[in-house]
Coordinates of C-alpha atoms in Angstrom, one line a residue:
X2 CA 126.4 168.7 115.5
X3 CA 126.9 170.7 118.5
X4 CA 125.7 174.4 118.6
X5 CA 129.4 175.9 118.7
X6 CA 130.0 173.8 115.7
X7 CA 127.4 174.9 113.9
X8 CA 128.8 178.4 114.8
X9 CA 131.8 177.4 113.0
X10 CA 130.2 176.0 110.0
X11 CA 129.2 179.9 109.1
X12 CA 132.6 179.9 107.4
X13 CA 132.3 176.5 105.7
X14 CA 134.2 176.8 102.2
X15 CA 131.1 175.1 100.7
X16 CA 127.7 177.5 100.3
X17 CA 125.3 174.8 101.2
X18 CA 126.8 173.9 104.3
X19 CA 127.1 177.5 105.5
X20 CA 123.3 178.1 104.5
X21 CA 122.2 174.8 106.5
X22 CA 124.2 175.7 109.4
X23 CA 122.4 179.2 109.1
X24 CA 118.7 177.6 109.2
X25 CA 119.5 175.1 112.2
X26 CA 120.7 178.3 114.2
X27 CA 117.9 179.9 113.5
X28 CA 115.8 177.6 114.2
X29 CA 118.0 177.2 117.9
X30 CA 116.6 181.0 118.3
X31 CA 118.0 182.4 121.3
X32 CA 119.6 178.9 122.7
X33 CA 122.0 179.5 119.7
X34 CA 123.1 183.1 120.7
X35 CA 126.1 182.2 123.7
X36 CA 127.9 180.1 121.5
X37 CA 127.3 183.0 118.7
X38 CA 128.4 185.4 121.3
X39 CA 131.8 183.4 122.2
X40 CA 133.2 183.6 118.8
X41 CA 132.0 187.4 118.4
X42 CA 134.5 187.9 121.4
X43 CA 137.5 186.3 120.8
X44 CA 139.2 188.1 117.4
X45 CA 140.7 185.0 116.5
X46 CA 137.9 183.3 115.7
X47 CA 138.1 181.8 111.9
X48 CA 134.1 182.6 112.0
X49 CA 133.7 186.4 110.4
X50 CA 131.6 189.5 111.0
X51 CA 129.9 188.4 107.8
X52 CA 129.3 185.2 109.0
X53 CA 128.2 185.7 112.5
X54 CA 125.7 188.4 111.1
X55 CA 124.0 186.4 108.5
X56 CA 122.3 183.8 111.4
X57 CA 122.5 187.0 114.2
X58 CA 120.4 189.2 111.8
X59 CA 118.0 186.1 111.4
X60 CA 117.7 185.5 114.7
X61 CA 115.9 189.0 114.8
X62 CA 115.6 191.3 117.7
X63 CA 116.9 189.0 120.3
X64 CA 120.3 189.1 119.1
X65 CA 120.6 192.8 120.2
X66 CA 121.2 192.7 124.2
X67 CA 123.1 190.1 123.8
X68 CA 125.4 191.7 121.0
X69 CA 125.2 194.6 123.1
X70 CA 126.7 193.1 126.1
X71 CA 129.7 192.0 124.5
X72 CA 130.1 195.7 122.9
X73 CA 130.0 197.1 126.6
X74 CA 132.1 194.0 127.4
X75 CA 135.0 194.2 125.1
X76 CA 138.7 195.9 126.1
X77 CA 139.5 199.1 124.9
X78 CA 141.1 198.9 121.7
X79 CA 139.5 195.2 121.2
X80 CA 136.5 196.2 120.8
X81 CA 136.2 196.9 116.4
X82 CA 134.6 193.3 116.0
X83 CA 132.0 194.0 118.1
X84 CA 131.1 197.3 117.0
X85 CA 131.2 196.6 113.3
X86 CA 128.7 193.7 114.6
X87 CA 126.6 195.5 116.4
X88 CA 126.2 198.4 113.9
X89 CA 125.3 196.1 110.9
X90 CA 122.2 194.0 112.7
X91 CA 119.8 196.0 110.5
X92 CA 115.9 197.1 110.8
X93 CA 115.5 194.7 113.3
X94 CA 117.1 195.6 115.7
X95 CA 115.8 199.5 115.0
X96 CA 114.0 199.2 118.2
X97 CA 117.2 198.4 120.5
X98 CA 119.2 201.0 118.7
X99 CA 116.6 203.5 119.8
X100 CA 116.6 202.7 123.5
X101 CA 120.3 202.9 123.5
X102 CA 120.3 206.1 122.1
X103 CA 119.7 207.5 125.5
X104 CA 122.3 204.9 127.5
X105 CA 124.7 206.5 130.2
X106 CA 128.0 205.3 128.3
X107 CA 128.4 207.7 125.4
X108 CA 130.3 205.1 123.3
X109 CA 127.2 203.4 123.6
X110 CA 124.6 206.1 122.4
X111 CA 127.4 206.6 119.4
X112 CA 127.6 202.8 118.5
X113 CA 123.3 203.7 118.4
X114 CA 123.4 206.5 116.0
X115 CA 125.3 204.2 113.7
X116 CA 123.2 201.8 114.3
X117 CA 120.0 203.6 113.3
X118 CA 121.7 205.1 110.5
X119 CA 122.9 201.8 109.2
X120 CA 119.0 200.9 109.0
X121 CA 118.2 202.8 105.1
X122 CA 115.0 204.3 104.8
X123 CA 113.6 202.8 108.0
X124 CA 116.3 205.7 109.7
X125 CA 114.8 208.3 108.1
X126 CA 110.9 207.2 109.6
X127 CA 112.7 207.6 113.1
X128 CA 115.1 210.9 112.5
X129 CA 113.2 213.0 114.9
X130 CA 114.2 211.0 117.7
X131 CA 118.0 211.5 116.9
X132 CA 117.9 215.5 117.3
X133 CA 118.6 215.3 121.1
X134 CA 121.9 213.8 120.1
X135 CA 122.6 216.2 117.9
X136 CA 123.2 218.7 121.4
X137 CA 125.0 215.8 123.3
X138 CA 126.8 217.1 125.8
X139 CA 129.7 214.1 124.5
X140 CA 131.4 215.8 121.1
X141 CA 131.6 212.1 120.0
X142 CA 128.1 211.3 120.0
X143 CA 127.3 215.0 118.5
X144 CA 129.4 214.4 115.4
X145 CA 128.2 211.3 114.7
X146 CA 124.9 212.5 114.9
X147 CA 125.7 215.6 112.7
X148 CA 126.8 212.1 110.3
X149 CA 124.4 210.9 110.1
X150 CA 121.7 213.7 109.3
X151 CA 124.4 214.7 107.0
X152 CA 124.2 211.0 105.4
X153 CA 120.3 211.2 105.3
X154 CA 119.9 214.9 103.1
X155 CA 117.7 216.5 101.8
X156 CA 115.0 214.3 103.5
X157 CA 115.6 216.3 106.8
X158 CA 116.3 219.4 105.6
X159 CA 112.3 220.6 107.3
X160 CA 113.2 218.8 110.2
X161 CA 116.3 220.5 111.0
X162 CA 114.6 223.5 109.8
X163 CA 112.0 223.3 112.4
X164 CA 114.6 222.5 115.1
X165 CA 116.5 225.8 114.2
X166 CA 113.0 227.6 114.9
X167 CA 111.9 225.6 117.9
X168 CA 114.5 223.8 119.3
X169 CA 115.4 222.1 121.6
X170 CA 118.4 224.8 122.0
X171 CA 120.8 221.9 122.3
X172 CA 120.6 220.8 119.2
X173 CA 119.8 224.0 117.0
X174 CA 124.0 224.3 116.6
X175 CA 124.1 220.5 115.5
X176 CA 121.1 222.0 113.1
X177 CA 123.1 224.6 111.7
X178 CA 126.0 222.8 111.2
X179 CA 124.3 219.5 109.1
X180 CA 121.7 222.5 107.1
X181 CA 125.2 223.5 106.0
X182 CA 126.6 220.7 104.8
X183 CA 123.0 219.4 103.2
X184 CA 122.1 222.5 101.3
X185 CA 125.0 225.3 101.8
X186 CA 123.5 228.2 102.5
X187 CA 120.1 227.8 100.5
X188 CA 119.0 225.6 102.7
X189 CA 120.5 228.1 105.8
X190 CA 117.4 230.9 107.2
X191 CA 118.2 234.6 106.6
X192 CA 118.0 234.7 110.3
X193 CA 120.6 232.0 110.9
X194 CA 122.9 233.9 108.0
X195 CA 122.8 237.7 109.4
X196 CA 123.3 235.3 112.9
X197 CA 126.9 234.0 111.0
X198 CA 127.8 237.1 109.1
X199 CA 127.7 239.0 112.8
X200 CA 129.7 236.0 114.1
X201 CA 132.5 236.3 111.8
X202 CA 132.9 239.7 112.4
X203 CA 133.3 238.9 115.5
X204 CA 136.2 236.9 114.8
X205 CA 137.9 238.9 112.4
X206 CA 138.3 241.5 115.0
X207 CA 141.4 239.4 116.2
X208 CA 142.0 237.2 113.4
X209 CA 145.7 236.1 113.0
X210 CA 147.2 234.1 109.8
X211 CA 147.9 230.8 110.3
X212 CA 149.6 228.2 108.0
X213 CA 148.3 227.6 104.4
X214 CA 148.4 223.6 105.0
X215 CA 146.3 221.5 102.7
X216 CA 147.0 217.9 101.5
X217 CA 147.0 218.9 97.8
X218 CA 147.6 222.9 98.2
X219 CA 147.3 224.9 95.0
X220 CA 147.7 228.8 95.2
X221 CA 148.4 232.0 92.6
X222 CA 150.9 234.5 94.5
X223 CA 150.5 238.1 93.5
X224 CA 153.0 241.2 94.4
X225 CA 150.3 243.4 95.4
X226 CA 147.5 244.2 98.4
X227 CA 145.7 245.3 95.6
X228 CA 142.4 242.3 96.3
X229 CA 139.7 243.3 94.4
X230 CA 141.9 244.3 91.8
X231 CA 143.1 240.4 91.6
X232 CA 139.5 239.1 92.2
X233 CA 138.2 241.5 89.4
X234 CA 140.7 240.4 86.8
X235 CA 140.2 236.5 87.7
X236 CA 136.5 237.0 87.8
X237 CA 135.6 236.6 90.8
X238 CA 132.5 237.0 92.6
X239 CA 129.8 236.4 95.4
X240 CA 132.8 237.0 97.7
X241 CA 132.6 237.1 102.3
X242 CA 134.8 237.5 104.6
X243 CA 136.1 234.4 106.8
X244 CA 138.5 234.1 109.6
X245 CA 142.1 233.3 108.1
X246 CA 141.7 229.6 109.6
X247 CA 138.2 229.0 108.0
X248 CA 139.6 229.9 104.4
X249 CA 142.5 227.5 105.3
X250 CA 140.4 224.9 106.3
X251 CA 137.3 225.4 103.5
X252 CA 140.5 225.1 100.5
X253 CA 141.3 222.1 102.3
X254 CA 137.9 220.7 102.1
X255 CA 137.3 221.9 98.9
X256 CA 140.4 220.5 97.0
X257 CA 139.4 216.9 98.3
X258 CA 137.0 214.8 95.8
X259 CA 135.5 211.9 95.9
X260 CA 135.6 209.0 93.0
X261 CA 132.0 210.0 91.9
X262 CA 132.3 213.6 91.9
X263 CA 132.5 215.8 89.8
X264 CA 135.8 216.8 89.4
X265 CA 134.8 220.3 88.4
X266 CA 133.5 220.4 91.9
X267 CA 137.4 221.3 93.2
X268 CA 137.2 224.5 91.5
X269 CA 134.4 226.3 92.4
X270 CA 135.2 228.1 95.0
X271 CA 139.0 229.7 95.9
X272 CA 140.1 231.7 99.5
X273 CA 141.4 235.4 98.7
X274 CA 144.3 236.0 101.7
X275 CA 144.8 239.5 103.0
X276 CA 148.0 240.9 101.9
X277 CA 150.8 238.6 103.3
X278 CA 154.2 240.9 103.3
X279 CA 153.7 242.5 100.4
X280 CA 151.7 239.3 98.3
X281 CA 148.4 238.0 98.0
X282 CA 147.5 234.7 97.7
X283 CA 144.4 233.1 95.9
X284 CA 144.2 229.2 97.2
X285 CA 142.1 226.7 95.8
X286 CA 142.4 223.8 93.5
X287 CA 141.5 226.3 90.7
X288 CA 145.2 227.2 90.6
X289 CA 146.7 224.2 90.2
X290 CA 148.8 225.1 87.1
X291 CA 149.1 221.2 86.4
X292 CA 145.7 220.0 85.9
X293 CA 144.8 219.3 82.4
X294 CA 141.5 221.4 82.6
X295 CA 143.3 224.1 84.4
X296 CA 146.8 224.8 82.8
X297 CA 146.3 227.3 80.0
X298 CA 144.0 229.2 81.9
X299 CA 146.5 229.7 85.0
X300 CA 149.3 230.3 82.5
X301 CA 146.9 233.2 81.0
X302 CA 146.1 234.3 84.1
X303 CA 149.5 234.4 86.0
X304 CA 150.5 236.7 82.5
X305 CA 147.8 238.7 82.9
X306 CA 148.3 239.1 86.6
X307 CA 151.8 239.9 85.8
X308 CA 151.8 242.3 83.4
X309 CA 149.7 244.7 85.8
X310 CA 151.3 244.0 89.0
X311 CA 154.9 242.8 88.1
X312 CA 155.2 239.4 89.2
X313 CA 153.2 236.2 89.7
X314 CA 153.1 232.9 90.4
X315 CA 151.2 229.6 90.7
X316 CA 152.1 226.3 92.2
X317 CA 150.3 223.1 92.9
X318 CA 152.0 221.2 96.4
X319 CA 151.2 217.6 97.6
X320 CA 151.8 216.9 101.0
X321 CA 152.3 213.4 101.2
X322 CA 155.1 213.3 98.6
X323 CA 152.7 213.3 95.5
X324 CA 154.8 216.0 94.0
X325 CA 155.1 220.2 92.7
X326 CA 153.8 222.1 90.1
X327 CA 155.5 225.8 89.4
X328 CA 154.7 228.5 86.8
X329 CA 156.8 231.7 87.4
X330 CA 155.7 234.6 84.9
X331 CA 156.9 238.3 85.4
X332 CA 155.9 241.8 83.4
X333 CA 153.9 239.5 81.6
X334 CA 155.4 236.5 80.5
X335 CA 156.0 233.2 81.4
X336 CA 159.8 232.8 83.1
X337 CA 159.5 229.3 84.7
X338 CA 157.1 226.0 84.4
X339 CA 157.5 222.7 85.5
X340 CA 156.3 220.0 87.2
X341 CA 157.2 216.7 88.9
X342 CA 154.7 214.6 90.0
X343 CA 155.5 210.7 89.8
X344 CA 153.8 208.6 87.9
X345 CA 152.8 211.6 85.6
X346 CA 154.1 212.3 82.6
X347 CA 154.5 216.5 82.8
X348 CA 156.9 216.8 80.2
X349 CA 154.4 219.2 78.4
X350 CA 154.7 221.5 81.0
X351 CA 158.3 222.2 80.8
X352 CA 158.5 225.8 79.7
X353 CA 161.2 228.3 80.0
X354 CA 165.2 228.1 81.2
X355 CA 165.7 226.7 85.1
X356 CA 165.7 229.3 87.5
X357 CA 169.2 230.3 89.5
X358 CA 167.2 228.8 92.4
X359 CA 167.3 225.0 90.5
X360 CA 170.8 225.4 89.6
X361 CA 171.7 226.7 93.2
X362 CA 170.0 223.8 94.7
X363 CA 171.8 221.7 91.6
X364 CA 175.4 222.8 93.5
X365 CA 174.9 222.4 96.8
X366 CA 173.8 218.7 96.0
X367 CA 176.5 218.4 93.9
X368 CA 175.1 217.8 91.2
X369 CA 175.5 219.1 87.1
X370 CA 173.7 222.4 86.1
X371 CA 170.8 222.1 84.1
X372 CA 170.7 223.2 80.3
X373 CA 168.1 222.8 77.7
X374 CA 169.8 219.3 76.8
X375 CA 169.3 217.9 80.7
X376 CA 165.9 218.9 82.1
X377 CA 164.4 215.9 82.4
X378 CA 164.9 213.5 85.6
X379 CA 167.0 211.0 85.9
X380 CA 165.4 207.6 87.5
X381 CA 168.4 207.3 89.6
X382 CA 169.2 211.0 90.4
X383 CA 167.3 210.4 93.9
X384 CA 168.4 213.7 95.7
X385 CA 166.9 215.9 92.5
X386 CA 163.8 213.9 93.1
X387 CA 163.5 214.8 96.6
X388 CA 164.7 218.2 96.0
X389 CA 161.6 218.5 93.1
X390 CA 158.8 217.1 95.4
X391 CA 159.2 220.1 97.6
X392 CA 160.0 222.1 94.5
X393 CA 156.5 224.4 95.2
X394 CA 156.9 225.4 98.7
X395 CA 160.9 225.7 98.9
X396 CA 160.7 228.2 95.6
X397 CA 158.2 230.1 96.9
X398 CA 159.9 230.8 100.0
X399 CA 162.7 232.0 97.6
X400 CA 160.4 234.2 95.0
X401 CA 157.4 235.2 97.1
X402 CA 156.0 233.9 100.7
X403 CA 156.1 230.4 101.2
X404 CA 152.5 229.3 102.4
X405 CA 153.7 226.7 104.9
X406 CA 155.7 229.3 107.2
X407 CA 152.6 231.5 107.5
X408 CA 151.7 232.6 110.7
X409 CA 150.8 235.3 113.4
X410 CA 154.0 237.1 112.8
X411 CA 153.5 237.8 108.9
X412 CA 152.3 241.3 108.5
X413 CA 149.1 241.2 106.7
X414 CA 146.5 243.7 106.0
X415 CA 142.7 243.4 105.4
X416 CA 140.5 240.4 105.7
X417 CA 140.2 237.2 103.7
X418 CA 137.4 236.6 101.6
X419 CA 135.7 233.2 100.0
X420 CA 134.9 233.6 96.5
X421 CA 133.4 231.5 93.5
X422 CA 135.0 231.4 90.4
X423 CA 132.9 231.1 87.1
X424 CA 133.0 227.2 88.3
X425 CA 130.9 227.8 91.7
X426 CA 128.4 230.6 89.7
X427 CA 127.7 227.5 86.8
X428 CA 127.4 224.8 89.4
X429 CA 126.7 226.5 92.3
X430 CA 128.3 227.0 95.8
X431 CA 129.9 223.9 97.6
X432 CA 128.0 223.0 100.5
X433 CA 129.8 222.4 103.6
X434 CA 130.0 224.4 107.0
X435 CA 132.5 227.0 107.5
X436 CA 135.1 225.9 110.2
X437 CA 135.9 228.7 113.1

């Protein structure tokens, strides 16, 4: 066979063949790696990334300039079969990522750090000689370090330590930002924290609201500016100010979750607004009035709320279509809940008559009041369905302040303030650092 088509036997359908053709290129050494390198060029090559790197990781450390080259090589755009290739060659090629790590061509030094990090525990045996690149002056090759230290945890938490005492200064904000995300703010000096607690200060001196805009937005609304009152009936505590942005962004984070996490983890921390015309708004994935773990104790709270300050409200918004959950309560009691989210069954939320809002929208879509007889929806009764995924945001621009049309205009007194909820005391703060 020739060497090219032993290159294409990688992707023979039968296991033995592919092995075999494996071993002979192997034992070819670096007189198999231009045919090797053809097919990693052309994307149309019936010969995978898979393929290509089980005899290219054999080949060992002369596989790496060569895989290199056609990295630097490929066309803009073109160039994901390469990089996916290069990334993947393993410990052996620790040494080659290393040298790049200080190439001229910052897609380069990036392809590197994902290189290195791509190398297990062998990364971590090398991680000092990534903190340069953690103060690169390309922001691509900076947040891919900040990745990867991120990726590595705990393990580096002295290393990044050190570099926030002795530098090099490039790097210490790089530091800062992955001792953040490792260890929140246990892992953060009480030098670097009275260094951020004077920075936000800073910023709050000019802060402006901005849009609430989360992919799965949950808020209370409250009819007061009354915010330590709200904080000191939901319990709660540990609270800081934060530019208006950085609580937008931090409930954003926070409300995403991974398939192995906890999904307590969503609820442990909420962002306190400053009084918005008249309302305050705590945001968070703690107010979602429509998760099972949540529901009664929104409902209780929202009454509560209520009963002292006249009106409030929670809702639960997905941005991407996945749906709205209301709960209306006022001097007390619960006016208004539902929910639509599809593919959920929410039935056991319905509570109270539909607001004149529902039956206003009802008319001008021409469609039949609701009673007690009709709430549910209609599998064909498309318009209500649209009309009841933007359900949250619409009604609160009718009953309160709707948190999408937030922004520099919307009087608003006093400062915003992260807090944890009995959720963040039990299992601690999230990590994560604060966005300004």
């Amino acid at each position: 066979m020739t060497v090219r088509q032993l290159v294409l036997a990688l992707s023979a359908s039968e296991e033995a063949e592919r092995l075999a053709a494996v071993a002979n290129l192997v034992a070819l050494g670096p007189a198999a790696l231009p045919a090797l390198m053809s097919e990693l060029r052309d994307d149309a090559s019936p010969v995978t990334e898979t393929a290509l790197l089980s005899a290219l990781c054999s080949i060992s450390a002369s596989a790496f300039d060569p895989v290199l080259g056609v990295l630097q090589g490929a066309v803009p755009g073109s160039h994901w079969r390469a990089l996916r290739v290069f990334t993947r060659l393993g410990t052996p090629a620790l040494e080659g990522y290393l040298r790049a790590l200080a190439h001229d061509d910052p897609f380069v030094r990036r392809a590197a750090v994902m290189g290195v990090n791509g190398c297990g525990e062998d990364a971590l045996r090398v991680a000092n000689l990534l903190v340069p690149l953690l103060g690169d002056g390309d922001e691509g090759v900076r947040r891919v370090a900040v990745r990867a230290f991120c990726s590595w945890g705990a393990a580096v938490v002295p290393l990044l330590q050190s570099v926030r005492r002795d530098g090099p200064g490039a790097a210490r904000g790089g530091a800062l930002e992955c001792l953040a995300e490792i260890g929140s703010e246990a892992a953060v000096s009480a030098r670097d924290r009275a260094a951020l607690e004077r920075l936000v200060q800073i910023k709050l001196m000019d802060d402006i609201p901005v849009p609430i805009s989360c992919c799965f937005l949950s808020w209370i609304a409250v009819s007061t500016g009354d915010q330590a009152g709200i904080m000191g009936m939901l319990g709660l505590s540990d609270a800081y100010p934060v530019p208006f942005s950085a609580g937008v962004n931090t409930a954003d984070c926070d409300s995403h979750g991974g398939l192995d996490d906890d999904p307590h983890d969503r609820y442990r921390r909420v962002f306190v607004t400053p009084e918005l015309a008249g309302w305050t708004l705590v945001v968070g994935s703690w107010c979602d009035p429509s998760a099972a773990e949540r529901e009664a104790a929104v409902l209780e709270a929202c009454e509560r709320l209520s009963a002292r300050y006249g009106r409030a409200q929670a809702y639960w918004y997905g941005a991407q279509n996945d749906g709205s959950a209301v709960l209306v309560a006022e001097h007390g009691d619960t006016v208004r809940r539902l929910a639509y989210i599809p593919g959920d069954d929410t039935q056991h939320l319905e509570l109270g008559a539909p607001l004149a809002y529902e039956q206003e929208r009802r008319t001008v879509l021409g469609l039949p009041a609701l009673t007690a007889a009709h709430l549910e929806v209609d599998e064909d009764d498309d318009e209500w369905m649209w009309e009841l995924l933007e359900m949250a945001t619409k009604l609160a621009g009718e009953l309160s302040i709707d948190p999408l049309s937030i922004d520099a205009s919307t009087p608003a007194q006093g400062v915003g303030l992260l807090a944890l909820t009995e959720y963040g005391r039990r299992l601690g703060a999230p990590c994560g650092a604060l966005r300004m």
